[in-house]
Coordinates of C-alpha atoms and ligand atoms in Angstrom, one line a residue:
Chain X
M1 CA -26.0 -180.0 24.8
R2 CA -25.1 -177.6 22.0
I3 CA -28.0 -175.5 20.7
L4 CA -27.7 -173.4 17.4
V5 CA -30.6 -171.0 16.7
I6 CA -30.8 -169.4 13.4
L7 CA -32.2 -165.8 13.2
R8 CA -33.2 -164.2 9.9
M9 CA -33.7 -160.7 9.2
M10 CA -36.9 -159.8 7.3
P11 CA -38.4 -156.7 5.7
D12 CA -41.0 -155.5 8.4
P13 CA -44.3 -156.4 6.9
A14 CA -46.0 -153.8 8.7
S15 CA -43.9 -151.1 6.7
E16 CA -44.7 -150.0 3.2
L17 CA -43.4 -152.4 0.7
E18 CA -42.2 -150.9 -2.6
L19 CA -41.3 -152.5 -5.7
N20 CA -38.2 -151.8 -7.9
E21 CA -38.7 -150.9 -11.6
D22 CA -38.1 -154.6 -12.6
G23 CA -41.3 -155.7 -10.9
L24 CA -39.3 -158.6 -9.4
T25 CA -37.8 -157.2 -6.3
L26 CA -38.5 -155.2 -3.4
D27 CA -36.9 -151.7 -3.1
R28 CA -34.9 -152.5 -0.1
E29 CA -33.2 -149.1 0.4
W30 CA -35.6 -147.6 2.9
L31 CA -37.0 -150.8 4.1
D32 CA -37.1 -151.4 7.9
F33 CA -35.6 -154.9 8.6
K34 CA -36.6 -156.9 11.7
L35 CA -35.9 -160.3 13.1
N36 CA -38.4 -162.8 11.7
D37 CA -41.1 -163.3 14.5
F38 CA -40.9 -167.1 14.5
D39 CA -37.0 -167.0 15.0
D40 CA -37.6 -164.7 17.9
Q41 CA -39.7 -167.4 19.3
A42 CA -37.0 -169.9 18.3
L43 CA -34.6 -167.9 20.2
E44 CA -36.6 -167.8 23.3
E45 CA -37.1 -171.5 23.2
A46 CA -33.3 -172.0 23.0
I47 CA -32.7 -169.7 26.0
L48 CA -35.5 -171.4 28.0
L49 CA -33.7 -174.9 27.2
K50 CA -30.6 -173.4 28.2
E51 CA -32.0 -172.2 31.7
A52 CA -33.3 -175.6 32.1
T53 CA -30.4 -177.8 31.1
G54 CA -27.4 -175.8 31.0
A55 CA -27.1 -176.2 27.4
E56 CA -24.7 -173.9 25.2
V57 CA -26.6 -171.5 22.9
T58 CA -24.9 -170.1 19.8
A59 CA -27.0 -167.5 17.8
V60 CA -26.5 -167.4 13.9
G61 CA -27.6 -164.3 12.4
V62 CA -28.5 -164.3 8.8
G63 CA -29.2 -161.0 6.6
E64 CA -29.1 -157.2 6.7
G65 CA -28.9 -155.6 10.1
S66 CA -28.4 -158.9 12.0
R67 CA -25.6 -157.5 14.1
R68 CA -28.0 -155.6 16.5
T69 CA -30.3 -158.8 16.6
L70 CA -27.2 -160.8 17.5
Q71 CA -26.4 -158.4 20.5
M72 CA -30.0 -158.6 21.5
A73 CA -29.6 -162.5 21.4
L74 CA -26.5 -162.3 23.6
A75 CA -28.2 -159.8 26.1
R76 CA -31.2 -162.4 26.3
G77 CA -28.7 -165.1 27.2
A78 CA -27.1 -166.5 24.1
D79 CA -23.4 -167.5 24.7
R80 CA -22.0 -166.8 21.3
A81 CA -23.1 -165.1 18.1
I82 CA -22.0 -165.8 14.5
E83 CA -23.1 -163.3 11.8
V84 CA -23.7 -164.6 8.3
E85 CA -23.6 -162.3 5.3
T86 CA -26.0 -162.6 2.5
D87 CA -26.6 -160.7 -0.6
P88 CA -28.2 -157.4 0.7
D89 CA -30.2 -156.9 -2.4
A90 CA -32.0 -160.3 -2.4
M91 CA -34.6 -162.1 -0.3
I92 CA -33.2 -164.5 2.0
C93 CA -34.2 -168.0 0.5
S94 CA -34.0 -171.0 2.5
R95 CA -33.1 -173.1 -0.5
T96 CA -30.0 -170.8 -1.1
I97 CA -28.7 -170.7 2.4
A98 CA -29.6 -174.4 3.5
K99 CA -26.3 -176.0 2.5
G100 CA -24.2 -173.4 3.9
I101 CA -26.0 -173.4 7.2
V102 CA -25.6 -177.3 7.3
K103 CA -22.0 -176.7 7.1
I104 CA -21.9 -174.2 10.2
I105 CA -24.1 -176.7 12.0
R106 CA -21.5 -179.4 11.4
D107 CA -18.5 -177.2 12.2
E108 CA -20.3 -176.2 15.4
N109 CA -21.2 -179.7 16.5
A110 CA -24.6 -178.9 17.3
D111 CA -27.1 -181.3 18.9
L112 CA -30.1 -179.3 18.4
V113 CA -31.0 -176.6 15.8
L114 CA -33.9 -174.2 16.3
T115 CA -35.4 -171.8 13.7
G116 CA -38.7 -170.4 13.0
V117 CA -41.2 -172.4 11.2
Q118 CA -41.3 -170.0 8.3
T119 CA -40.4 -166.6 7.2
P120 CA -42.7 -164.4 4.9
E121 CA -39.9 -164.8 2.3
D122 CA -40.0 -168.5 2.1
L123 CA -41.2 -168.6 -1.3
Y124 CA -39.0 -171.6 -2.2
G125 CA -39.4 -173.6 1.0
Q126 CA -38.8 -173.7 4.7
L127 CA -35.5 -174.0 6.3
A128 CA -36.0 -176.5 9.1
P129 CA -37.0 -179.3 6.8
Y130 CA -34.3 -178.5 4.4
L131 CA -31.6 -178.6 7.0
A132 CA -33.0 -181.9 8.6
A133 CA -33.1 -183.5 5.0
F134 CA -29.3 -182.7 4.4
L135 CA -28.2 -183.6 8.0
D136 CA -30.2 -186.7 8.0
W137 CA -31.8 -185.7 11.2
P138 CA -35.4 -185.9 12.4
S139 CA -37.4 -182.7 12.4
L140 CA -40.7 -181.4 13.5
S141 CA -42.1 -177.9 12.3
G142 CA -44.9 -175.9 14.1
T143 CA -43.7 -176.6 17.4
S144 CA -44.8 -174.9 20.6
H145 CA -43.3 -176.6 23.6
A146 CA -39.8 -178.3 23.9
A147 CA -38.3 -179.9 26.9
L148 CA -35.2 -182.2 27.4
S149 CA -36.0 -185.5 28.8
G150 CA -33.0 -187.9 28.8
N151 CA -31.3 -187.9 25.4
S152 CA -34.5 -186.7 23.6
L153 CA -37.0 -183.8 23.4
S154 CA -40.7 -183.8 24.2
V155 CA -42.1 -181.5 21.7
A156 CA -45.7 -180.3 21.0
Q157 CA -46.9 -179.7 17.4
E158 CA -49.6 -177.5 16.5
R159 CA -52.3 -179.1 14.1
G160 CA -55.3 -177.4 12.5
G161 CA -58.5 -176.6 14.6
G162 CA -56.2 -175.8 17.8
R163 CA -55.3 -179.6 18.2
T164 CA -52.0 -180.6 19.7
A165 CA -49.6 -183.6 19.0
N166 CA -47.2 -184.6 21.5
Y167 CA -44.0 -186.1 20.3
E168 CA -40.8 -187.6 21.7
I169 CA -37.9 -186.6 19.3
A170 CA -34.4 -188.1 19.4
L171 CA -31.3 -185.7 19.3
P172 CA -29.8 -184.5 17.2
A173 CA -32.8 -182.8 15.6
V174 CA -34.0 -179.7 14.1
L175 CA -37.1 -177.8 15.1
G176 CA -39.0 -175.3 13.2
V177 CA -40.5 -173.3 16.0
Q178 CA -43.8 -171.8 16.2
T179 CA -44.3 -170.7 19.8
A180 CA -41.9 -170.7 22.5
S181 CA -42.9 -172.2 26.0
K182 CA -42.9 -168.5 27.2
A183 CA -43.5 -165.3 25.4
P184 CA -40.0 -163.7 24.5
R185 CA -38.5 -161.9 27.2
Y186 CA -37.7 -158.2 27.1
V187 CA -33.9 -157.1 27.9
S188 CA -33.0 -153.9 29.6
G189 CA -30.8 -151.1 27.7
S190 CA -28.1 -152.1 30.4
K191 CA -28.0 -155.6 29.5
L192 CA -27.8 -154.7 25.8
R193 CA -25.1 -152.3 26.4
E194 CA -23.1 -155.1 28.3
A195 CA -23.7 -157.6 25.5
A196 CA -22.4 -155.2 22.9
K197 CA -19.0 -156.0 24.3
T198 CA -19.1 -159.6 23.2
P199 CA -17.3 -160.0 20.0
I200 CA -19.5 -161.3 17.1
E201 CA -17.7 -164.1 15.0
S202 CA -18.5 -164.3 11.2
A203 CA -19.0 -167.2 8.9
E204 CA -19.6 -167.3 5.0
I205 CA -22.1 -169.3 3.1
E206 CA -19.7 -171.3 0.8
A207 CA -21.6 -174.1 -0.2
P208 CA -23.3 -174.0 -3.7
P209 CA -27.2 -173.4 -3.6
L210 CA -29.7 -176.0 -4.6
A211 CA -30.9 -175.8 -8.1
P212 CA -33.5 -173.1 -8.5
S213 CA -37.3 -173.9 -8.2
G214 CA -38.4 -171.9 -11.0
Q215 CA -38.0 -168.3 -12.3
L216 CA -39.6 -165.5 -10.6
V217 CA -41.7 -163.6 -13.4
E218 CA -43.6 -161.0 -11.3
L219 CA -43.8 -159.6 -7.8
A220 CA -46.9 -157.3 -7.3
A221 CA -49.4 -156.2 -4.8
P222 CA -52.2 -158.7 -4.8
Q223 CA -55.6 -157.6 -6.4
S224 CA -57.9 -156.3 -3.9
N225 CA -61.6 -155.7 -3.6
G226 CA -60.6 -152.1 -2.7
G227 CA -61.5 -152.8 0.9
G228 CA -65.1 -152.9 0.2
I229 CA -67.0 -149.8 1.3
S230 CA -65.2 -147.3 3.5
L231 CA -67.1 -146.5 6.6
G232 CA -65.5 -143.2 6.9
S233 CA -62.5 -141.1 7.5
T234 CA -62.8 -140.7 11.3
A235 CA -63.3 -143.2 14.1
D236 CA -66.5 -141.4 14.9
E237 CA -68.0 -141.3 11.7
A238 CA -67.0 -145.2 11.0
A239 CA -68.7 -146.0 14.5
A240 CA -71.9 -144.2 13.5
R241 CA -72.0 -145.8 10.2
L242 CA -71.4 -149.4 11.7
I243 CA -74.3 -149.0 14.1
D244 CA -76.5 -148.2 11.2
I245 CA -75.4 -151.3 9.3
L246 CA -75.8 -153.5 12.5
A247 CA -79.3 -152.3 12.8
T248 CA -80.2 -153.0 9.3
E249 CA -78.0 -155.9 7.9
A250 CA -76.0 -158.0 10.4
Chain Y
M1 CA -47.0 -185.3 -17.2
K2 CA -47.8 -186.9 -13.8
I3 CA -49.2 -184.9 -10.9
L4 CA -49.0 -186.7 -7.5
V5 CA -51.5 -185.5 -4.8
V6 CA -50.5 -186.3 -1.1
A7 CA -53.9 -186.6 0.7
E8 CA -54.4 -186.0 4.5
T9 CA -56.5 -188.8 6.2
L10 CA -58.2 -188.8 9.6
D11 CA -60.0 -191.3 11.6
D12 CA -63.3 -190.6 10.0
G13 CA -62.2 -189.7 6.4
I14 CA -60.4 -187.2 4.5
D15 CA -59.2 -183.7 5.1
P16 CA -61.1 -181.4 2.9
V17 CA -58.0 -179.7 1.8
S18 CA -57.1 -183.0 0.0
L19 CA -60.1 -182.4 -2.5
E20 CA -58.8 -178.8 -2.9
L21 CA -55.5 -180.4 -3.9
L22 CA -57.2 -182.5 -6.5
T23 CA -58.9 -179.5 -8.0
A24 CA -55.6 -177.7 -8.1
A25 CA -53.9 -180.8 -10.0
R26 CA -56.8 -180.7 -12.4
T27 CA -56.3 -176.9 -13.0
V28 CA -53.0 -177.7 -14.7
A29 CA -53.5 -181.2 -16.1
E30 CA -53.9 -181.7 -19.5
T31 CA -56.2 -184.6 -20.8
T32 CA -53.2 -186.7 -21.4
D33 CA -51.8 -186.2 -17.9
E34 CA -52.4 -188.4 -15.0
V35 CA -53.3 -187.4 -11.6
V36 CA -52.3 -190.0 -8.9
A37 CA -53.4 -189.5 -5.2
I38 CA -51.6 -191.0 -2.1
A39 CA -53.8 -191.8 0.7
F40 CA -52.6 -193.3 4.0
A41 CA -56.0 -195.4 4.4
E42 CA -57.1 -198.8 3.5
T43 CA -58.2 -199.5 -0.1
S44 CA -61.9 -199.9 0.7
S45 CA -62.5 -197.0 3.0
T46 CA -64.0 -193.6 3.1
P47 CA -60.9 -191.8 1.9
A48 CA -60.8 -194.3 -1.1
E49 CA -64.7 -193.5 -1.7
S50 CA -63.7 -189.7 -1.8
L51 CA -60.7 -189.2 -3.9
G52 CA -62.2 -190.4 -7.3
S53 CA -61.2 -187.2 -9.0
A54 CA -57.7 -188.7 -9.2
D55 CA -57.0 -191.2 -12.1
R56 CA -55.4 -193.5 -9.8
L57 CA -55.4 -194.1 -6.0
I58 CA -52.3 -195.4 -4.0
C59 CA -53.3 -196.5 -0.6
V60 CA -50.7 -197.0 2.1
E61 CA -52.6 -199.3 4.5
G62 CA -52.2 -199.0 8.2
A63 CA -52.3 -195.8 10.1
N64 CA -53.5 -192.5 8.9
T65 CA -51.7 -189.2 8.4
D66 CA -53.1 -188.0 11.8
T67 CA -51.3 -190.7 13.8
L68 CA -48.3 -191.5 11.5
T69 CA -45.1 -189.7 12.5
P70 CA -43.7 -187.1 10.1
E71 CA -40.6 -189.3 9.5
A72 CA -42.8 -192.2 8.6
I73 CA -44.8 -190.1 6.2
Q74 CA -41.6 -188.5 4.6
S75 CA -40.3 -192.1 4.1
H76 CA -43.2 -193.7 2.6
V77 CA -43.9 -190.6 0.2
L78 CA -40.5 -190.5 -0.9
E79 CA -40.4 -194.3 -1.6
I80 CA -43.6 -193.9 -3.7
L81 CA -42.1 -190.8 -5.4
E82 CA -39.1 -192.9 -6.5
C83 CA -41.4 -195.3 -8.2
E84 CA -43.7 -192.9 -9.8
T85 CA -41.2 -190.0 -10.8
P86 CA -44.1 -187.3 -11.0
E87 CA -43.4 -183.8 -12.5
L88 CA -45.5 -182.2 -9.8
V89 CA -46.1 -183.0 -6.3
L90 CA -49.0 -181.2 -4.5
V91 CA -48.9 -181.1 -0.7
A92 CA -51.1 -178.9 1.6
Y93 CA -49.8 -175.9 3.6
S94 CA -50.7 -177.6 6.8
A95 CA -49.0 -179.2 9.8
M96 CA -48.2 -182.3 7.8
G97 CA -47.4 -180.3 4.7
L98 CA -44.8 -178.2 6.7
D99 CA -42.9 -181.3 7.8
L100 CA -43.1 -182.9 4.4
A101 CA -42.8 -180.5 1.4
S102 CA -39.1 -179.1 1.6
W103 CA -37.8 -182.2 3.1
L104 CA -39.1 -184.1 -0.1
A105 CA -38.0 -181.5 -2.4
A106 CA -34.5 -181.7 -0.9
R107 CA -34.3 -185.5 -1.0
A108 CA -35.8 -186.1 -4.2
E109 CA -34.0 -183.2 -5.9
M110 CA -37.0 -181.4 -6.9
G111 CA -38.0 -177.6 -6.8
L112 CA -40.2 -176.1 -4.1
T113 CA -42.8 -173.5 -4.5
A114 CA -44.5 -172.4 -1.2
Y115 CA -47.6 -170.3 -0.3
V116 CA -49.3 -171.3 -3.6
N117 CA -52.9 -169.9 -4.0
A118 CA -53.4 -170.1 -7.7
L119 CA -52.0 -172.0 -10.6
E120 CA -52.1 -171.0 -14.5
H121 CA -51.0 -173.3 -17.4
E122 CA -49.8 -171.2 -19.9
E123 CA -49.4 -171.8 -23.7
G124 CA -46.2 -174.0 -24.4
G125 CA -46.7 -176.2 -21.3
K126 CA -45.4 -173.7 -18.9
I127 CA -46.8 -173.6 -15.5
V128 CA -46.9 -170.5 -13.3
A129 CA -47.7 -170.7 -9.5
H130 CA -48.9 -167.6 -7.6
S131 CA -47.6 -167.4 -4.0
Q132 CA -48.4 -165.1 -1.2
L133 CA -45.2 -163.5 0.4
Y134 CA -45.0 -161.0 3.2
G135 CA -48.0 -162.0 5.1
G136 CA -50.2 -161.6 2.0
K137 CA -48.8 -158.1 0.9
M138 CA -47.1 -159.3 -2.2
L139 CA -48.1 -161.8 -4.8
A140 CA -45.2 -163.6 -6.4
R141 CA -45.7 -165.4 -9.9
T142 CA -43.1 -168.1 -10.5
E143 CA -42.5 -170.1 -13.8
L144 CA -42.0 -173.6 -12.4
A145 CA -39.0 -175.7 -13.2
L146 CA -40.0 -179.3 -13.2
P147 CA -40.0 -181.6 -11.2
N148 CA -41.5 -179.2 -8.3
V149 CA -43.3 -179.8 -5.0
L150 CA -46.1 -177.3 -4.6
S151 CA -47.2 -176.3 -1.1
I152 CA -50.7 -175.1 -1.5
T153 CA -52.6 -172.7 1.0
P154 CA -55.9 -174.1 2.1
G155 CA -59.1 -172.4 1.0
N156 CA -58.2 -171.2 -2.4
F157 CA -59.3 -173.9 -4.7
P158 CA -62.8 -175.5 -4.6
E159 CA -63.1 -179.1 -3.2
A160 CA -63.3 -181.8 -5.9
P161 CA -66.5 -183.8 -5.8
R162 CA -66.4 -186.8 -3.5
T163 CA -66.5 -190.0 -5.7
A164 CA -65.2 -193.3 -5.5
A165 CA -61.8 -194.0 -7.0
E166 CA -61.8 -196.4 -9.9
K167 CA -58.3 -197.5 -10.0
V168 CA -57.2 -198.1 -6.4
E169 CA -53.9 -200.2 -5.5
A170 CA -52.4 -201.1 -2.2
F171 CA -48.6 -199.9 -1.7
E172 CA -46.7 -201.9 0.8
P173 CA -43.8 -199.4 2.1
K174 CA -40.4 -200.5 3.4
P175 CA -40.7 -200.8 7.2
L176 CA -39.2 -197.8 9.0
E177 CA -36.0 -198.5 10.7
N178 CA -34.4 -196.7 13.8
C179 CA -37.4 -194.4 14.4
Q180 CA -36.3 -191.1 15.8
I181 CA -39.7 -189.6 16.5
Q182 CA -42.6 -191.1 18.7
L183 CA -46.0 -189.8 18.9
K184 CA -47.3 -189.8 22.5
S185 CA -50.7 -188.3 22.4
L186 CA -53.1 -186.0 20.5
Q187 CA -55.1 -183.2 22.3
S188 CA -58.1 -181.4 21.1
P189 CA -59.0 -177.9 22.6
E190 CA -61.8 -177.6 25.1
L191 CA -64.4 -175.6 23.3
E192 CA -67.0 -175.8 26.0
G193 CA -68.3 -172.2 26.8
V194 CA -67.0 -170.6 23.6
N195 CA -67.2 -172.4 20.4
L196 CA -66.5 -169.8 17.7
T197 CA -67.4 -172.1 14.8
T198 CA -71.0 -171.5 15.8
S199 CA -70.9 -167.7 16.5
D200 CA -73.0 -165.2 14.8
R201 CA -70.9 -162.4 15.6
I202 CA -67.2 -162.2 16.3
L203 CA -64.9 -159.3 17.4
C204 CA -61.4 -160.3 16.6
I205 CA -58.4 -158.5 18.1
G206 CA -54.9 -158.7 16.5
R207 CA -51.6 -157.7 17.7
G208 CA -52.4 -153.9 17.4
I209 CA -54.5 -154.6 20.7
S210 CA -51.1 -154.2 22.5
D211 CA -51.9 -155.3 25.9
E212 CA -54.3 -156.3 28.7
N213 CA -55.9 -152.8 28.8
G214 CA -56.6 -153.2 25.1
V215 CA -58.1 -156.7 25.5
E216 CA -60.3 -155.6 28.3
Q217 CA -61.7 -152.7 26.4
A218 CA -62.3 -155.1 23.7
R219 CA -64.1 -157.5 25.9
Q220 CA -66.5 -154.8 26.9
L221 CA -67.1 -153.8 23.4
A222 CA -67.8 -157.5 22.5
T223 CA -70.5 -157.7 25.3
L224 CA -72.0 -154.4 24.0
L225 CA -72.2 -155.9 20.5
S226 CA -73.4 -159.3 21.7
A227 CA -70.2 -160.8 19.9
D228 CA -67.7 -163.4 20.8
L229 CA -64.2 -162.1 21.3
A230 CA -61.6 -163.8 19.3
G231 CA -57.9 -163.2 18.6
S232 CA -55.3 -163.7 16.1
R233 CA -52.3 -165.9 16.8
P234 CA -50.0 -163.4 18.3
V235 CA -52.7 -162.3 20.9
V236 CA -53.1 -166.0 22.0
D237 CA -49.4 -166.6 21.8
G238 CA -48.8 -163.6 24.0
G239 CA -51.2 -165.1 26.8
L240 CA -53.9 -162.3 26.2
L241 CA -56.7 -164.8 25.2
E242 CA -57.3 -168.6 25.5
K243 CA -56.2 -170.9 22.7
R244 CA -59.8 -171.8 21.9
R245 CA -60.4 -168.1 20.9
Q246 CA -57.7 -168.2 18.0
V247 CA -59.0 -167.9 14.6
G248 CA -56.9 -169.3 11.7
K249 CA -54.9 -172.1 10.3
S250 CA -54.0 -173.4 13.8
G251 CA -57.1 -172.2 15.4
Q252 CA -60.8 -172.3 14.5
K253 CA -62.5 -171.9 11.2
V254 CA -65.3 -169.5 11.6
K255 CA -68.3 -168.2 9.5
P256 CA -70.3 -165.5 11.4
K257 CA -72.8 -163.3 10.0
L258 CA -70.3 -160.5 11.1
Y259 CA -66.6 -160.4 11.7
I260 CA -65.1 -157.3 13.0
A261 CA -61.2 -157.5 12.8
L262 CA -59.3 -154.8 15.0
G263 CA -55.7 -154.6 14.3
V264 CA -55.4 -157.7 12.3
S265 CA -53.0 -157.6 9.4
G266 CA -54.7 -160.4 7.5
A267 CA -52.0 -162.8 6.9
P268 CA -53.0 -165.9 4.8
E269 CA -53.0 -168.0 8.0
H270 CA -55.5 -165.8 9.6
L271 CA -57.7 -165.4 6.4
E272 CA -57.9 -169.3 6.2
G273 CA -59.9 -169.3 9.4
M274 CA -62.2 -166.5 8.5
A275 CA -62.5 -165.4 4.9
G276 CA -65.9 -167.2 4.7
S277 CA -67.5 -164.8 7.0
E278 CA -70.5 -163.1 5.7
K279 CA -69.5 -159.6 6.4
I280 CA -66.1 -158.5 7.3
V281 CA -65.4 -155.1 8.9
A282 CA -61.8 -154.3 9.1
V283 CA -60.1 -151.6 11.4
N284 CA -56.5 -150.9 10.7
T285 CA -54.0 -148.0 10.5
D286 CA -52.0 -149.5 7.6
P287 CA -54.0 -148.8 4.4
D288 CA -52.1 -151.7 2.7
A289 CA -53.0 -154.3 5.4
P290 CA -54.2 -157.5 3.5
I291 CA -57.3 -157.8 5.7
F292 CA -58.7 -154.8 3.5
N293 CA -58.4 -157.2 0.4
V294 CA -61.3 -159.4 2.0
A295 CA -63.0 -156.7 3.9
H296 CA -66.7 -155.7 3.1
Y297 CA -66.2 -152.6 5.1
S298 CA -63.1 -150.8 5.9
V299 CA -62.0 -148.4 8.6
N300 CA -58.8 -147.0 8.2
C301 CA -57.9 -145.4 11.7
D302 CA -56.6 -146.2 15.2
L303 CA -58.5 -149.1 16.6
F304 CA -58.4 -147.6 20.2
D305 CA -60.3 -144.5 18.8
F306 CA -62.7 -146.7 16.9
M307 CA -63.3 -148.8 20.1
Q308 CA -63.9 -145.6 22.0
A309 CA -66.3 -144.0 19.7
L310 CA -68.3 -147.3 18.9
G311 CA -68.4 -148.1 22.7
D312 CA -69.8 -144.7 23.5
R313 CA -72.4 -144.8 20.9
L314 CA -73.6 -148.3 21.9
E315 CA -73.9 -147.3 25.6
E316 CA -76.1 -144.6 24.5
S317 CA -78.5 -146.6 22.6
P318 CA -77.8 -150.4 22.9
A319 CA -81.1 -151.3 21.4
E320 CA -80.0 -150.3 17.9
T321 CA -77.7 -153.2 17.5
G322 CA -80.5 -155.7 16.6
Ligands
FAD401 C1 -48.2 -172.7 10.6 C2 -48.9 -171.5 10.9 C3 -50.0 -171.3 11.5 C4 -50.5 -170.0 11.9 N1 -51.8 -170.0 12.4 C5 -52.4 -168.8 12.6 C6 -53.8 -168.8 13.2 O1 -54.3 -170.0 13.5 N2 -54.3 -167.6 13.3 C7 -53.5 -166.3 13.1 O2 -54.0 -165.3 13.2 N3 -52.2 -166.4 12.7 C8 -51.7 -167.7 12.6 N4 -50.4 -167.6 12.0 C9 -49.5 -166.4 12.1 C10 -49.8 -165.6 10.8 O3 -48.8 -165.7 10.0 C11 -49.5 -164.1 11.2 O4 -48.2 -163.9 11.8 C12 -50.6 -163.6 12.1 O5 -51.9 -163.7 11.7 C13 -50.5 -162.0 12.4 O6 -51.3 -161.6 13.4 P1 -51.8 -160.1 13.6 O7 -52.6 -159.8 12.3 O8 -52.6 -159.8 14.8 O9 -50.4 -159.3 13.7 P2 -49.6 -158.5 12.7 O10 -49.5 -159.1 11.5 O11 -48.5 -157.9 13.5 O12 -50.7 -157.4 12.4 C14 -50.9 -156.3 13.2 C15 -51.8 -155.2 12.5 O13 -52.5 -154.2 13.4 C16 -52.3 -152.9 12.8 N5 -52.4 -152.0 14.0 C17 -51.3 -151.9 14.9 N6 -51.7 -151.0 15.9 C18 -53.0 -150.6 15.5 C19 -53.7 -149.5 15.9 N7 -53.5 -148.8 17.1 N8 -54.9 -149.3 15.3 C20 -55.3 -150.1 14.1 N9 -54.5 -151.0 13.6 C21 -53.3 -151.2 14.3 C22 -51.1 -153.0 12.1 O14 -51.1 -152.1 11.0 C23 -51.1 -154.4 11.5 O15 -51.7 -154.6 10.2 C24 -49.8 -168.9 11.7 C25 -48.6 -169.0 11.0 C26 -48.0 -170.2 10.7 C27 -46.7 -170.3 10.2
AMP402 N1 -38.4 -157.5 23.5 C1 -37.2 -157.0 23.3 N2 -36.0 -157.8 23.5 C2 -34.9 -157.4 23.3 N3 -34.6 -156.0 22.9 C3 -35.5 -155.4 22.8 C4 -37.0 -155.8 23.0 N4 -37.6 -154.6 22.8 C5 -36.9 -153.8 22.4 N5 -35.6 -154.0 22.6 C6 -34.4 -153.2 22.2 O1 -34.1 -152.5 23.3 C7 -33.7 -151.2 23.1 C8 -34.4 -150.4 23.9 O2 -35.8 -150.4 23.5 P1 -36.8 -149.5 24.3 O3 -37.0 -149.8 25.7 O4 -38.1 -150.1 23.5 O5 -36.7 -148.1 23.8 C9 -33.7 -151.1 21.7 O6 -32.4 -151.3 21.0 C10 -34.8 -152.0 21.1 O7 -34.5 -152.6 19.8

């Protein structure tokens, strides 16, 4: 089995997000980029499947700074790594990259494609169902367990209210991974240094993007209620205030 | 203009989010526009009795969306879309919606706009969608190109009234050939012991809690507060708490009198489960954390310092907490 896992770099949502003067784009100059959380889960699921079945795993890194992430993927057990460059000033839009990624999937002869269920930049749609639509492969999103059984995968999908649906999906297939079967592993510095020796291949997105969904007219911080009432500037002050509130209100 | 709403049906009726989608459709519909709902249900059934806010209801009889496979739903909705050629298709940002929305946009060559939490109809007929990006830290306004599929985040539009649909028609879809996906079983979580949906007080921990030690400290604090301990998704995924203690989109929807969020950023998927709480206290080191947008009381400090301070005071005088 050949597994392709797609890893997208994202602005770290915990960092301060600042806007450019155009009011349409993030100021990316000082932004910290990190691997999209759900893609990290997809990577772990790919490695777990490799360990269980002997599959070959190729990691495809998309976006600013993906080289380090690909080295990390190799250190965690990926066999190969391919770096795909995108416009460093723009958000990574699934709608823009989908057809290019489809070409890589076909060139690589993959049987299974894993990627995160979503990214916080997916304004114009999620990648896994786009890929499935173009490949004409079955697909499931929001998956939490994947295991090979014969020529298909048994996959759990999360529903609302903590409910789970258990499916059998034939290969080739695309999964939008929510949670890997086990928490992503940690790799040691020595493994990372070792993996840094593996060459990283590169690929271009050549296919024309899909027609745009619309025109972005504004990007802004959302309106806030100002955080309500501040309980104080120190932990101690806030704890004291909260106890007063508990005694009188809640 | 024609607006198509894809409703989600369960064994015993309709998912309330479908009624929110109808309100969203009405927000942008002009009087001459038609709102059409698709329900996977019998023509004379509870869903048909609830979706009357649509001008017309198309029923695909047989199974409901809870038990149909995503590929069946995709295929049937696409077939209807090809007959109806709507300008807008509204789908919930739900498990079903995630499988359907982008797939449909690709196949039907429509635009797609995700994470929508508000819609505006501007002069000249332009429709602008508001989408929450970066875990709720940014709001994007997009002028829609038509046709467009909108993926709408639950909890942002009021539910349309449950009235019986006047025009109801049955649709016979092409049978699905060559099925690639089979539903094996459906499981519900075991809520015995902790049922957060009935809790009065919840202490919720987010990724900021770090590890077992943090969780243990929070557990003790929850006991002192007479609160139930809950967690955001990463805490549950990391194995630090049981699944039934997860609050949010794929966890429990809660409405306690008091909800204390420690180290929770307040992503839309988390807010979906708790924004209706009576009093929300948020403790976070990031002053821009979206949880502060819904908090009634805010504490901008380290959660460990806060747990320590609150725990110390509660141990001194537990009676005060009421
Ligand atoms: C289909 C789907 C379903 C989902 N369902 C759910 C769901 O049911 N429930 C859910 O919660 N999420 C759900 N999510 C995930 C959601 O998008 C977020 O990823 C998640 O809510 C983030 O959890 P968090 O706030 O704990 O972590 P983060 O977003 O990482 O936030 C951690 C916060 O802690 C703060 N912090 C860190 N250290 C400290 C400290 N020492 N003191 C104070 N503050 C600190 C940080 O500033 C940050 O704001 C779902 C996602 C998808 C795609
Ligand atoms: N869970 C992880 N998996 C893989 N690499 C990691 C992980 N955590 C940290 N790293 C990387 O490992 C290196 C050493 O990390 P640290 O031990 O945290 O200083 C750094 O390059 C980190 O980016």
